[in-house]
Coordinates of C-alpha atoms and ligand atoms in Angstrom, one line a residue:
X1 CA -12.8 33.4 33.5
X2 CA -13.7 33.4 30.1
X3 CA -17.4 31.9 28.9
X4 CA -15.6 29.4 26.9
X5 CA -13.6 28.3 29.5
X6 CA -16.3 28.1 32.1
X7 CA -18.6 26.1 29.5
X8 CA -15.6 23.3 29.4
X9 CA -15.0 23.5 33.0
X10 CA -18.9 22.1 33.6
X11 CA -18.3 20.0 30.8
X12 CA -15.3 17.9 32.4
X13 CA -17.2 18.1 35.4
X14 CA -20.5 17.1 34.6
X15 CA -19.3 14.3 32.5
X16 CA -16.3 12.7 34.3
X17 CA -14.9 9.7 32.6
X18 CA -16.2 11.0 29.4
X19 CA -13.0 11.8 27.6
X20 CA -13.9 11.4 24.0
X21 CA -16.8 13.9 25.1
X22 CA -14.2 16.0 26.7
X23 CA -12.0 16.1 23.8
X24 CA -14.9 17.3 21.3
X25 CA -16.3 20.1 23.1
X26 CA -13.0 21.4 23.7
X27 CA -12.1 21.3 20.1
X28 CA -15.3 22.8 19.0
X29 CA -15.6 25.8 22.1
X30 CA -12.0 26.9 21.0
X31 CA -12.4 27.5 17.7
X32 CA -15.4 29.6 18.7
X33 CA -13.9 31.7 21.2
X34 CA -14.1 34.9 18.6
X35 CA -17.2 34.3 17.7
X36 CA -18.4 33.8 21.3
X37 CA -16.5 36.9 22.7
X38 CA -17.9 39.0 19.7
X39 CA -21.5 38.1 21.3
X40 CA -20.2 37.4 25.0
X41 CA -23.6 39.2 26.6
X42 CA -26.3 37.8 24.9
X43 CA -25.1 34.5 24.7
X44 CA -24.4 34.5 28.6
X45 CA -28.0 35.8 29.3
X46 CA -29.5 33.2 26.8
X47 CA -27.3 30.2 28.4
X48 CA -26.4 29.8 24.6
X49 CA -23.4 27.3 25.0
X50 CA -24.5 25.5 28.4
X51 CA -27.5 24.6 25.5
X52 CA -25.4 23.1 23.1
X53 CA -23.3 21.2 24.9
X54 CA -26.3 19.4 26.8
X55 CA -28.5 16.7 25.0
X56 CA -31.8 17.1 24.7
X57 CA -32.3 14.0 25.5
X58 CA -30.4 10.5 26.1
X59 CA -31.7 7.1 26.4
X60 CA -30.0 4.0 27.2
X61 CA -31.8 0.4 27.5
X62 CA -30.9 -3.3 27.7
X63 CA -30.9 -5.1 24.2
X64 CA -31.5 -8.7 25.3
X65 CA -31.2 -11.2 22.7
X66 CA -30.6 -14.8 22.2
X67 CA -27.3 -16.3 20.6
X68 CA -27.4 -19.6 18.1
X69 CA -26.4 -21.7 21.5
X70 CA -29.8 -20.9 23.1
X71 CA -27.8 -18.7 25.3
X72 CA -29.4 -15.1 26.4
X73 CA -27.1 -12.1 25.8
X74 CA -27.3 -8.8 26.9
X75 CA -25.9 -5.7 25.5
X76 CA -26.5 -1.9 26.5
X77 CA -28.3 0.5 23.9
X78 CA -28.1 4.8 23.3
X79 CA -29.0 6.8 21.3
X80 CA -28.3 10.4 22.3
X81 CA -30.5 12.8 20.6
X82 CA -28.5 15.8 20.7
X83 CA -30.1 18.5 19.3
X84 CA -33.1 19.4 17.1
X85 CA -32.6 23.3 16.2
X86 CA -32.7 23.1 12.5
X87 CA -34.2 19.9 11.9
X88 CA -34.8 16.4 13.1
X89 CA -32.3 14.5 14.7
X90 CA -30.1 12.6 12.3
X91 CA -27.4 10.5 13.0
X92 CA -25.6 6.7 12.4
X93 CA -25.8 4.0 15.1
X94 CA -22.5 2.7 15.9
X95 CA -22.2 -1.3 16.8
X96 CA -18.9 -1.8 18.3
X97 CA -17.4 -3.3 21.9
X98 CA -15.8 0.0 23.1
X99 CA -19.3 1.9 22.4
X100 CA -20.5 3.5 25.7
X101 CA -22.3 6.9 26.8
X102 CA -19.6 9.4 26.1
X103 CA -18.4 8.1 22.8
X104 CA -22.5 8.4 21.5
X105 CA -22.4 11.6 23.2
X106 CA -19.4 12.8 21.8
X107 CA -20.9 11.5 18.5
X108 CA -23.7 13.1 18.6
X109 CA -22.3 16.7 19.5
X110 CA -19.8 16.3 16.1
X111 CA -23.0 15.9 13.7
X112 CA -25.2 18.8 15.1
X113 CA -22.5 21.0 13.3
X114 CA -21.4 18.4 10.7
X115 CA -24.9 18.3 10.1
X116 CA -25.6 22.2 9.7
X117 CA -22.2 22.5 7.3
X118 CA -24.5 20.6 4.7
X119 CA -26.9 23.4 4.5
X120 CA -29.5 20.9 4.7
X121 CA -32.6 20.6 7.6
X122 CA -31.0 17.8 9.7
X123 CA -30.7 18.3 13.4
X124 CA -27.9 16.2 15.3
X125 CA -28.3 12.4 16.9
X126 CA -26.0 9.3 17.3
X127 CA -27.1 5.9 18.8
X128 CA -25.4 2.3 19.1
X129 CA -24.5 -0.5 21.1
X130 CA -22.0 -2.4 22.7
X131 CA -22.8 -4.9 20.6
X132 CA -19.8 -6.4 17.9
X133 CA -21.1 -8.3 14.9
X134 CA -17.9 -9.3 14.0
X135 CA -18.2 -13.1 14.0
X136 CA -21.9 -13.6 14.9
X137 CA -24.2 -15.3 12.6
X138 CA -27.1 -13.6 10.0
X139 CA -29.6 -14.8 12.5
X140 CA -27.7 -13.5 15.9
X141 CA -27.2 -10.0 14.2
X142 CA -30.8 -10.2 13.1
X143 CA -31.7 -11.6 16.8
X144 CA -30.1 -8.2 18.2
X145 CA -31.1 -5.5 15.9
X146 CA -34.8 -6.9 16.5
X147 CA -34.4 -6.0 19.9
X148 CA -32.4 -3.3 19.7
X149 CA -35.7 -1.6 17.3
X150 CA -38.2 -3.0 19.9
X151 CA -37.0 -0.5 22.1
X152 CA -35.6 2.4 20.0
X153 CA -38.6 2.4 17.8
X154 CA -40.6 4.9 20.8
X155 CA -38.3 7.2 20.4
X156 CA -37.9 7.9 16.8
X157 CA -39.9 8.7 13.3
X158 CA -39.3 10.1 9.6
X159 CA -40.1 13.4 11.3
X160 CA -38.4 13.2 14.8
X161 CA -34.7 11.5 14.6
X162 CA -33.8 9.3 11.5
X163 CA -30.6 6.9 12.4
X164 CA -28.8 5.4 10.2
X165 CA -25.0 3.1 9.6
X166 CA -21.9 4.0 11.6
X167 CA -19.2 1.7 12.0
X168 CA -20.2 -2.0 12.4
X169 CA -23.9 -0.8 11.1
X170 CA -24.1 -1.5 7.3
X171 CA -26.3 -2.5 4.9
X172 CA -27.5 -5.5 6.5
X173 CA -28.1 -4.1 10.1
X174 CA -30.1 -1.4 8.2
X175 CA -32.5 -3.8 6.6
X176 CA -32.9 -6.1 10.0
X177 CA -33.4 -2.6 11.6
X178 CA -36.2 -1.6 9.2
X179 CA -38.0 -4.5 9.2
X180 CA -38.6 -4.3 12.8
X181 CA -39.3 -1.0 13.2
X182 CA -42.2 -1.5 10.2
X183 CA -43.1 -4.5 11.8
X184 CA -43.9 -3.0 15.0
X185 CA -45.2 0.6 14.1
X186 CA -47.0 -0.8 10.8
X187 CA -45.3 2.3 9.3
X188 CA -43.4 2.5 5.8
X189 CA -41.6 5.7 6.0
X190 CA -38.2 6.7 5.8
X191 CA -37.4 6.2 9.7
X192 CA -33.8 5.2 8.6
X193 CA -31.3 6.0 6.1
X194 CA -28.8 4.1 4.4
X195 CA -31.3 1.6 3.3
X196 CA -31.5 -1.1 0.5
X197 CA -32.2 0.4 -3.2
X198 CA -35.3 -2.2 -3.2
X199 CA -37.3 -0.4 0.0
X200 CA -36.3 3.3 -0.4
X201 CA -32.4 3.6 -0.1
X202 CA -31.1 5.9 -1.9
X203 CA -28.1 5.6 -4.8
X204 CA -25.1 7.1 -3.9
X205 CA -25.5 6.6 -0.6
X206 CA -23.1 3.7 0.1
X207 CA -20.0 5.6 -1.6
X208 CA -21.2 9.0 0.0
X209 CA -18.6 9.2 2.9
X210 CA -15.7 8.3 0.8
X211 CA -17.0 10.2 -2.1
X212 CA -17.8 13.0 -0.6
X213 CA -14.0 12.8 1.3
X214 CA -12.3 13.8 -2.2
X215 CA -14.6 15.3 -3.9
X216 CA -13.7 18.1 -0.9
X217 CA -10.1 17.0 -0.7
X218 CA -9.7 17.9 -4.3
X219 CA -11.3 21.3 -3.6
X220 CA -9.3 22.2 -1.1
X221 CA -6.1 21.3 -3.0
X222 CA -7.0 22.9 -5.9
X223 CA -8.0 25.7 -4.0
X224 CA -4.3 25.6 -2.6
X225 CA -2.5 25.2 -5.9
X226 CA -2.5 21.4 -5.8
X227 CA -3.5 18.5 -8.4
X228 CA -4.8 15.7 -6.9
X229 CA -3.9 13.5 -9.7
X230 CA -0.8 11.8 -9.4
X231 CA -0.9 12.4 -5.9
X232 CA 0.1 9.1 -3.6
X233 CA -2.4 8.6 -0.4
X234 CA -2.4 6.5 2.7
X235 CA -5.6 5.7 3.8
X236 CA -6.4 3.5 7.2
X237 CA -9.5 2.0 8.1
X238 CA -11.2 -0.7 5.9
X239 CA -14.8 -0.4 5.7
X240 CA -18.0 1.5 3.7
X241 CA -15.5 4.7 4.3
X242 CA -12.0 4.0 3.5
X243 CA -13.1 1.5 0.3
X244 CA -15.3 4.3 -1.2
X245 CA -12.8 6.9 -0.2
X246 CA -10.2 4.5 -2.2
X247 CA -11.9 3.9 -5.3
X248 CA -13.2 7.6 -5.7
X249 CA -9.4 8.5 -5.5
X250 CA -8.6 6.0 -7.9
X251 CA -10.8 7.4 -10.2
X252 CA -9.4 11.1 -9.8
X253 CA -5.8 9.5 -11.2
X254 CA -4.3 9.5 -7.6
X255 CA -2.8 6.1 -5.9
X256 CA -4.0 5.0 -2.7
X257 CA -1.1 2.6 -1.0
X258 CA -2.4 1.2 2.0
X259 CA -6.0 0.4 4.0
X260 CA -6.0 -0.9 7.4
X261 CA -8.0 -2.8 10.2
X262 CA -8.5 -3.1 14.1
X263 CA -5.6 -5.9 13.3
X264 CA -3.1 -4.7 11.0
X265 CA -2.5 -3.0 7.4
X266 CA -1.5 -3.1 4.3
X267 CA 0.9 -1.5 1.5
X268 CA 0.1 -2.1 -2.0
X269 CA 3.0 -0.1 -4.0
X270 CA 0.8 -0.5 -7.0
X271 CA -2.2 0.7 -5.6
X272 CA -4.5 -0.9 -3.9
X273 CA -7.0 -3.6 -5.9
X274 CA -10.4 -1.9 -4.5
X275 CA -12.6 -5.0 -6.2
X276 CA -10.3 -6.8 -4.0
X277 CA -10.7 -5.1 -1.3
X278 CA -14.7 -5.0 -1.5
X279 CA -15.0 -8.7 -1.9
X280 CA -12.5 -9.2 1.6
X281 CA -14.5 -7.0 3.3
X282 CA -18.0 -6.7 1.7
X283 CA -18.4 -10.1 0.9
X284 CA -16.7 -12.3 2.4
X285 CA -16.2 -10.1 6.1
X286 CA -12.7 -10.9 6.3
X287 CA -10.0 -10.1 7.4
X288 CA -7.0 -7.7 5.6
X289 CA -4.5 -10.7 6.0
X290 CA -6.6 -12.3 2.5
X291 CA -5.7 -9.2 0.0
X292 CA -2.0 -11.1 -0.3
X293 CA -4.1 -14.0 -1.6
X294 CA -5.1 -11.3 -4.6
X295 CA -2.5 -9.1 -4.6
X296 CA 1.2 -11.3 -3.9
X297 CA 3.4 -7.9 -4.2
X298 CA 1.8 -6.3 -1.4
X299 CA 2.8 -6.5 2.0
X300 CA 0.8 -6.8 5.3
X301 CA 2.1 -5.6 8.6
X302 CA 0.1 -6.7 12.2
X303 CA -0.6 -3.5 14.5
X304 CA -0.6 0.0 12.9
X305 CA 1.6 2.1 11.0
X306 CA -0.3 3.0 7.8
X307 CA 1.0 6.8 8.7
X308 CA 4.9 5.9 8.5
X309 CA 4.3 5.2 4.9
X310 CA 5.3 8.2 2.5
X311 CA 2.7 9.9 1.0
X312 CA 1.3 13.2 -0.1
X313 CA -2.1 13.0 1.2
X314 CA -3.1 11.3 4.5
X315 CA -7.3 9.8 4.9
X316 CA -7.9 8.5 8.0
X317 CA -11.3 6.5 7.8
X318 CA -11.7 3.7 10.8
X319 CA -12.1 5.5 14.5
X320 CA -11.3 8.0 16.5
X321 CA -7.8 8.9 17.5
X322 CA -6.2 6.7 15.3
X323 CA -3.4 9.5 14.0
X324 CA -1.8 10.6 17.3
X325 CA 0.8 13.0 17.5
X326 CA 3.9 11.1 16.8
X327 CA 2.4 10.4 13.3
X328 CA 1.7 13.8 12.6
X329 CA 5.5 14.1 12.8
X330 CA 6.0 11.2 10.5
X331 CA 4.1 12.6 7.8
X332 CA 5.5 16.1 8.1
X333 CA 9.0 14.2 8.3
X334 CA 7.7 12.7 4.6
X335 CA 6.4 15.6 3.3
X336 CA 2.7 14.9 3.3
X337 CA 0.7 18.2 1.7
X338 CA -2.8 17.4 3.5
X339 CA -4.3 15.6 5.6
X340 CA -8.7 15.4 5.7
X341 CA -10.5 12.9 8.1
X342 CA -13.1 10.7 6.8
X343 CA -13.4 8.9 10.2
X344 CA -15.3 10.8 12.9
X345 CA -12.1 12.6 15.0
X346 CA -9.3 10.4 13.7
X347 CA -6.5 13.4 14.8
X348 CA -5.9 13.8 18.3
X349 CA -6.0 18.1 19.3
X350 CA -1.8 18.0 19.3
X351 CA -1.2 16.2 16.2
X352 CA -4.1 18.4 14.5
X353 CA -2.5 21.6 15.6
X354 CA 1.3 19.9 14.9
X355 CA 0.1 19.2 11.1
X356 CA -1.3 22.9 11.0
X357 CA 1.9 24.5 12.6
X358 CA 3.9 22.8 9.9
X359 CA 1.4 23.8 7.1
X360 CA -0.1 20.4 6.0
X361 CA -3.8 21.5 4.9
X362 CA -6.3 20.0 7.3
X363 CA -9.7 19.2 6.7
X364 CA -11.4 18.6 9.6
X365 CA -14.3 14.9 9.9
X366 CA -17.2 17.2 10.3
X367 CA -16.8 18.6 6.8
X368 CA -14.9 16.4 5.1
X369 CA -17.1 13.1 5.9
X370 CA -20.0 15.2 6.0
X371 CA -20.8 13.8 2.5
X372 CA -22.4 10.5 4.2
X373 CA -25.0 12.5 6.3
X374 CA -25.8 14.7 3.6
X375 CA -26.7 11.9 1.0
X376 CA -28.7 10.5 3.8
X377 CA -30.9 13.8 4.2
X378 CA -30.7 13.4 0.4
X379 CA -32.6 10.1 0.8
X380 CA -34.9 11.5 3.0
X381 CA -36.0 13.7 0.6
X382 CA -36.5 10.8 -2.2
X383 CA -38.8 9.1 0.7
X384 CA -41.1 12.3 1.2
X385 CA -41.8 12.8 -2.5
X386 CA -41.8 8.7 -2.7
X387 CA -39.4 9.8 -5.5
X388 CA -36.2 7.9 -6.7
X389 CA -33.5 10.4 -7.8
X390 CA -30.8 8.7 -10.8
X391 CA -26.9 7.7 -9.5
X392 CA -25.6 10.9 -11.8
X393 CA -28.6 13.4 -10.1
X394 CA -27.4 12.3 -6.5
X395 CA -24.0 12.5 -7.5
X396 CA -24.0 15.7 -8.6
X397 CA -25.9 17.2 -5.7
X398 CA -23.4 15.4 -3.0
X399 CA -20.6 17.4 -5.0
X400 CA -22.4 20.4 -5.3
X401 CA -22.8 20.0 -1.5
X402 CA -19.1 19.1 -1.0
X403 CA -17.3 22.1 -2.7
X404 CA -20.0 24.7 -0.8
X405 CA -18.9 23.2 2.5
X406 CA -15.5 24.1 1.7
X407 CA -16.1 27.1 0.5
X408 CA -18.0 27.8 3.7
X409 CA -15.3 26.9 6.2
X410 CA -13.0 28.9 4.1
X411 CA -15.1 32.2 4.2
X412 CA -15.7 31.7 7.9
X413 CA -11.8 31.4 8.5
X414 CA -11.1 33.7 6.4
X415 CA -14.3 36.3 8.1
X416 CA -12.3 35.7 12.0
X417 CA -8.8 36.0 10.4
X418 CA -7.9 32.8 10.6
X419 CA -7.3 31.9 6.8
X420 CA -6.4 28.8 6.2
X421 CA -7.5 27.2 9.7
X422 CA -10.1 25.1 8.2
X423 CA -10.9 23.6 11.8
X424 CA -11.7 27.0 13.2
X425 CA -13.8 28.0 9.5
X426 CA -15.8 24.4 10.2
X427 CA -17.0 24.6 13.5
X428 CA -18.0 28.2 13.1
X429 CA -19.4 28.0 10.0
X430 CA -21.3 25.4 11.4
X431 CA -22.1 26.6 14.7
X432 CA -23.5 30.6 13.3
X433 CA -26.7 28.2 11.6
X434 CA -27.6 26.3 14.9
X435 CA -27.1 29.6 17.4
X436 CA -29.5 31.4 15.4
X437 CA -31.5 28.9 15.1
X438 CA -32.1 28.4 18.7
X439 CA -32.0 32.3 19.5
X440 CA -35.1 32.6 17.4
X441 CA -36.9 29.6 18.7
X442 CA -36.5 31.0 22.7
X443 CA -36.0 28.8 25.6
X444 CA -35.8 25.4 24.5
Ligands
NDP501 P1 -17.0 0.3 9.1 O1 -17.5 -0.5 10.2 O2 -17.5 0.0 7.7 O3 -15.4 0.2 9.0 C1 -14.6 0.6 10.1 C2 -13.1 0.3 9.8 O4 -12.3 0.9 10.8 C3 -12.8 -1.1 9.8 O5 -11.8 -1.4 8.8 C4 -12.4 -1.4 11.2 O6 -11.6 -2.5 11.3 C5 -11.6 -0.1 11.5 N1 -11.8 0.2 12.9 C6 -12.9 0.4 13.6 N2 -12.7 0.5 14.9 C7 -11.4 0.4 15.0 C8 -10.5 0.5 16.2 N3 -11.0 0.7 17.4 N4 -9.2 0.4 15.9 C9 -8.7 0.1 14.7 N5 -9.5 0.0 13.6 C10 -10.8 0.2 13.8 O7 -17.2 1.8 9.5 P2 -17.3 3.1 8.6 O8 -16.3 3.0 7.5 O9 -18.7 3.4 8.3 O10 -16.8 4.2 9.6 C11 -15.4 4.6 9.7 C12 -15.4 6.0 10.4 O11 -16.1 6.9 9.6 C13 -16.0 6.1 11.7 O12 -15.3 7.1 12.5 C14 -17.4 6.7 11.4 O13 -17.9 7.3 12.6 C15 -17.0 7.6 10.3 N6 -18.1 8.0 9.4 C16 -18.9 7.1 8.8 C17 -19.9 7.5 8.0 C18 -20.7 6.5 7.2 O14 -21.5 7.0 6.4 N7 -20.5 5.2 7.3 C19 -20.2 8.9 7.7 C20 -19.3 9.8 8.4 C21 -18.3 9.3 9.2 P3 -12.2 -3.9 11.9 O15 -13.1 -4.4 10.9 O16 -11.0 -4.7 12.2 O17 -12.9 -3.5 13.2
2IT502 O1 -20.9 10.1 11.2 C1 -21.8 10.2 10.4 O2 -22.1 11.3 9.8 C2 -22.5 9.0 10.0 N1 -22.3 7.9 10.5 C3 -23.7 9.1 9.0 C4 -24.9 9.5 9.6 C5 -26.2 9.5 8.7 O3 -27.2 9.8 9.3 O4 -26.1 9.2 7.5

């Protein structure tokens, strides 16, 4: 049996019930197959993949906190720190019901090469809880993240493993998080990222994800032939991603027609209002049935279906598996040119290799969203040198960063024969930094 396939044998049986896990591994260890039969011997001897697809370490705790009724709650906290080969752990912390081991694991083992395509010093972590703050008070989110830090705070530091938002984890979980952990520790350092511009955030760093999504979109179309202006783009998802995502698009002269949520979606024929959007969703934390208040000729649909909408570009930003195979179809069916995940594995492995088969361009999450992360290691900087970069100095680094990540996964494709096959160019690309990496450092 191949290496590959004996590494993803252990895998499924190591981890049972661990499917997202499963799913990430596979995706990544195929691609690599070339790379790993080029170097079969050594990276046998040296255990190289059983490595990487083990955590260094992963630590789960009770969060107990108490709700606004006097009543005690108890939710389950991770954080998975995955691996530290080329720099300390970094990685968001995920709040959200359907959290458990193998979704933070599976997490975790996206950003160590997400994290390495940004050619910055960041090794690879994710962390969260079960915890949903949809509908709980200021005070009961504040309750939990308190207790959450209590905990969590042992484990990390601006040098060891710097957390920051995921879904459900925004700008206000950040600050409650912060506060604790300075509390506590009686440290001001940049333990987290993503934080407020008054205590060391950095700018840019809210519209990074979605930013950084087209600023490498538009590469890779231009790279293809293709103008992004003009251009008509579903987008699903709601949040920091898909609103930042929207309005950068906006700004590039293309029309994004629809946004969704856990609940249902929306199609704006005109484009979608994104100060609208913001103040449903930023300000007011409600729910996607309000934008008809601002926007009457729109429609809104309950459940999904955001990808039976025509369009020539496709940005999925809310959760995993959210564009499944029968969608794929659906765009091709429409004539959709590309398709680039802002979420974190939004395309299940049949519809990714049904949008490829048919020649839809596919950027895969751990490039194309990698613009979040890399802000966030941008910030860290700004905290070391106690520094504050401007909006236009950030900006242009994260696009800087964007169009080299492309340009990597294209060259690594391109290297393996596999032009084109931006997946395969990604997780190599990313994987040749860390496997050196952790060849030179011995057995660790
Ligand atoms: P937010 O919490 O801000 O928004 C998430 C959006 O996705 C909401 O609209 C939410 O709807 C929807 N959503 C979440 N879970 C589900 C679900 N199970 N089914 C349907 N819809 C769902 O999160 P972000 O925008 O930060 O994150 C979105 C994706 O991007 C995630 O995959 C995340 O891992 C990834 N990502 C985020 C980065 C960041 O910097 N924030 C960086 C890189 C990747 P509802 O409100 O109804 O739950
Ligand atoms: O998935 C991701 O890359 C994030 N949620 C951002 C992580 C970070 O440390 O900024």
């Amino acid at each position: 049996m191949s290496y590959v396939d004996e590494v993803i044998e252990q895998v499924v049986a190591q981890n049972p019930a661990e499917p997202e896990f499963h799913q990430a591994v596979k995706e990544v260890l195929e691609s690599l197959r070339p790379v790993v039969e080029a170097n079969e011997e050594r990276y046998r001897r040296e255990a190289l993949l059983e490595r990487i697809v083990n955590p260094e370490r992963q630590l789960k705790f009770r969060v107990p906190w108490v709700d606004d009724k006097g009543q005690v709650r108890v939710n389950t906290g991770y954080r998975v720190q995955f691996n530290s080969a080329i720099g300390p752990y970094k990685g968001g912390l995920r709040l959200h019901p359907s959290v458990n081991l193998g979704i933070i694991k599976f997490l975790g083992f996206e950003q160590i090469f997400k994290n390495s395509l940004t050619g910055l010093p960041i090794g690879g972590g994710k962390g969260g809880s079960d915890f949903d703050p949809k509908g709980k008070s200021d005070r009961e989110v504040m309750a939990f993240c308190q207790s959450f830090m209590t905990e969590l705070c042992k484990y990390i530091g601006a040098d060891t493993d710097v957390p920051a938002g995921d879904i459900g984890t925004g700008a206000r979980e950040i600050g409650y998080l912060f506060g604790q952990y300075k509390r506590i520790k009686g440290l001001y350092e940049g333990v987290l990222t993503g934080k407020g511009l008054t205590y060391g955030g950095s700018l840019v760093r809210t519209e990074a994800t979605g930013y950084g999504l087209l600023y490498l979109t538009k590469e890779m179309l231009a790279c293809n032939g293709i103008d992004i202006a003009g251009k008509t783009i579903a987008i699903s998802g709601a949040g920091n991603v898909a609103i930042y995502a929207a309005q950068k698009a906006e700004q590039m002269g293309a029309k994004v027609v629809t946004v969704s949520d856990s609940t249902g979606w929306v199609y704006d024929p005109d484009g979608i209002d994104v100060a609208a959007l913001k103040e449903i969703k930023e300000v007011k934390r409600a729910r996607l049935t309000e934008y008809k208040n601002y926007r009457p000729n729109s429609e809104y649909h309950e459940g999904r279906g955001v990808w039976s909408v025509k369009c020539d570009i496709a940005l999925p930003c809310a959760t995993q598996n959210e564009l499944l195979l029968e969608d794929a179809k659906q765009l091709v069916a429409n004539g959709c040119l590309a398709v680039a995940e802002g979420a974190n594995m939004p395309t299940t492995m049949d519809a990714t290799e049904y949008l490829q088969a048919n020649k839809v361009l596919f950027a895969p999450g751990k490039a194309a969203n990698a613009g979040g992360v890399a802000t966030s290691a941008l910030e860290m900087s700004q905290n070391s040198e106690r520094l504050s970069w401007t909006f236009q100095e950030v900006d242009a680094k994260l696009q800087d960063i964007m169009v080299n990540i492309f340009h990597n996964l294209d060259d690594a494709a391109k290297r393996y024969g596999f032009e084109g096959n931006y997946v395969v160019g990604a997780n190599i690309a990313g994987f040749e930094k860390v496997a050196e990496a952790m060849l030179a450092q011995g057995v660790v």
